[in-house]
Amino acid sequence: MKFDDLLTGFIRLHILHHAAEHEIYGQWMIDELARHGYCLSPGTLYPMLHAMENKGYLPSRVQREGRVTRKLYKATKLGRRGLDLAKLKVRELTGEAIKR
């Protein structure tokens, strides 16, 4: 992904946004991010999800339905607080950027 060093923060915010609304799983998140122009492979997304889980932003649970097993993620209180702070910072940046 071009400019991935700049865009990974936005990807994490997308993840937190959706995980605050409902449980998410990896392939769903890959598809959702693709709708916004981010092309992520599982090899990029899953380590990101695991890192966010290790930092306490997303707990996971395993769901089994027949032969399908999914790891579902939902934002924690810490994750939602981080998302709220990030939204303030995005609004601040957007306000400055639009003025120019």
XYZ file of C-alpha atoms in Angstrom:
100
model
C 0.000 0.000 0.000
C 1.424 3.337 -1.009
C 1.961 5.711 1.945
C 1.187 2.878 4.343
C 3.299 4.507 7.026
C 0.918 7.494 6.965
C -2.350 5.614 6.516
C -2.035 2.855 9.134
C -3.386 5.201 11.790
C -6.529 5.769 9.745
C -6.907 2.029 9.283
C -6.705 1.489 13.046
C -9.339 4.188 13.530
C -11.619 2.463 11.010
C -11.172 -0.771 12.928
C -11.969 0.876 16.262
C -14.948 2.713 14.771
C -16.564 -0.475 13.510
C -15.571 -2.529 16.552
C -17.255 0.087 18.764
C -20.472 -0.361 16.770
C -20.532 -4.171 16.549
C -18.324 -7.232 16.579
C -16.030 -7.488 13.580
C -13.869 -10.218 12.093
C -10.868 -10.061 9.822
C -12.322 -10.761 6.385
C -15.273 -8.459 7.015
C -12.838 -5.714 7.998
C -10.692 -6.318 4.900
C -13.811 -5.966 2.729
C -14.982 -2.855 4.591
C -11.582 -1.192 4.322
C -11.513 -2.000 0.599
C -14.750 -0.006 0.219
C -12.747 2.978 1.485
C -9.831 2.398 -0.870
C -7.518 0.497 1.490
C -6.202 -2.741 0.016
C -4.997 -4.894 2.911
C -3.944 -8.496 2.886
C -4.666 -10.821 5.792
C -0.919 -10.739 6.477
C -1.211 -7.015 7.175
C -4.589 -6.851 8.940
C -4.311 -9.796 11.344
C -1.066 -8.646 12.990
C -2.678 -5.216 13.362
C -5.735 -6.744 15.054
C -3.516 -8.835 17.340
C -1.432 -5.791 18.284
C -4.588 -3.805 19.072
C -5.796 -6.719 21.182
C -2.460 -6.862 23.041
C -2.713 -3.125 23.769
C -6.176 -3.601 25.290
C -8.223 -1.897 22.562
C -9.960 -5.027 21.252
C -10.721 -8.264 23.078
C -11.505 -11.276 20.929
C -13.656 -14.343 21.177
C -13.837 -17.383 18.949
C -17.140 -18.220 17.289
C -17.712 -21.584 15.668
C -20.567 -22.170 13.248
C -20.346 -25.601 11.719
C -17.003 -25.806 9.954
C -16.416 -22.051 10.076
C -14.423 -20.560 12.929
C -14.105 -16.805 13.298
C -12.272 -14.622 15.734
C -14.584 -11.737 16.608
C -13.357 -8.417 17.990
C -15.234 -5.700 19.888
C -13.845 -2.403 21.185
C -13.071 -2.193 24.892
C -13.721 0.839 27.050
C -10.074 1.813 26.489
C -10.520 1.386 22.720
C -13.635 3.579 22.704
C -11.870 6.272 24.741
C -8.948 6.179 22.298
C -11.368 6.448 19.388
C -13.085 9.451 20.971
C -9.734 11.203 21.419
C -8.702 10.361 17.854
C -11.986 11.794 16.518
C -11.211 15.100 18.238
C -7.744 15.148 16.697
C -9.100 14.276 13.229
C -11.631 17.111 13.471
C -8.855 19.495 14.489
C -6.655 18.394 11.583
C -9.535 18.509 9.124
C -10.436 22.021 10.244
C -6.888 23.211 9.658
C -6.469 21.381 6.359
C -9.706 22.694 4.877
C -8.768 26.318 5.605
C -5.810 26.102 3.229
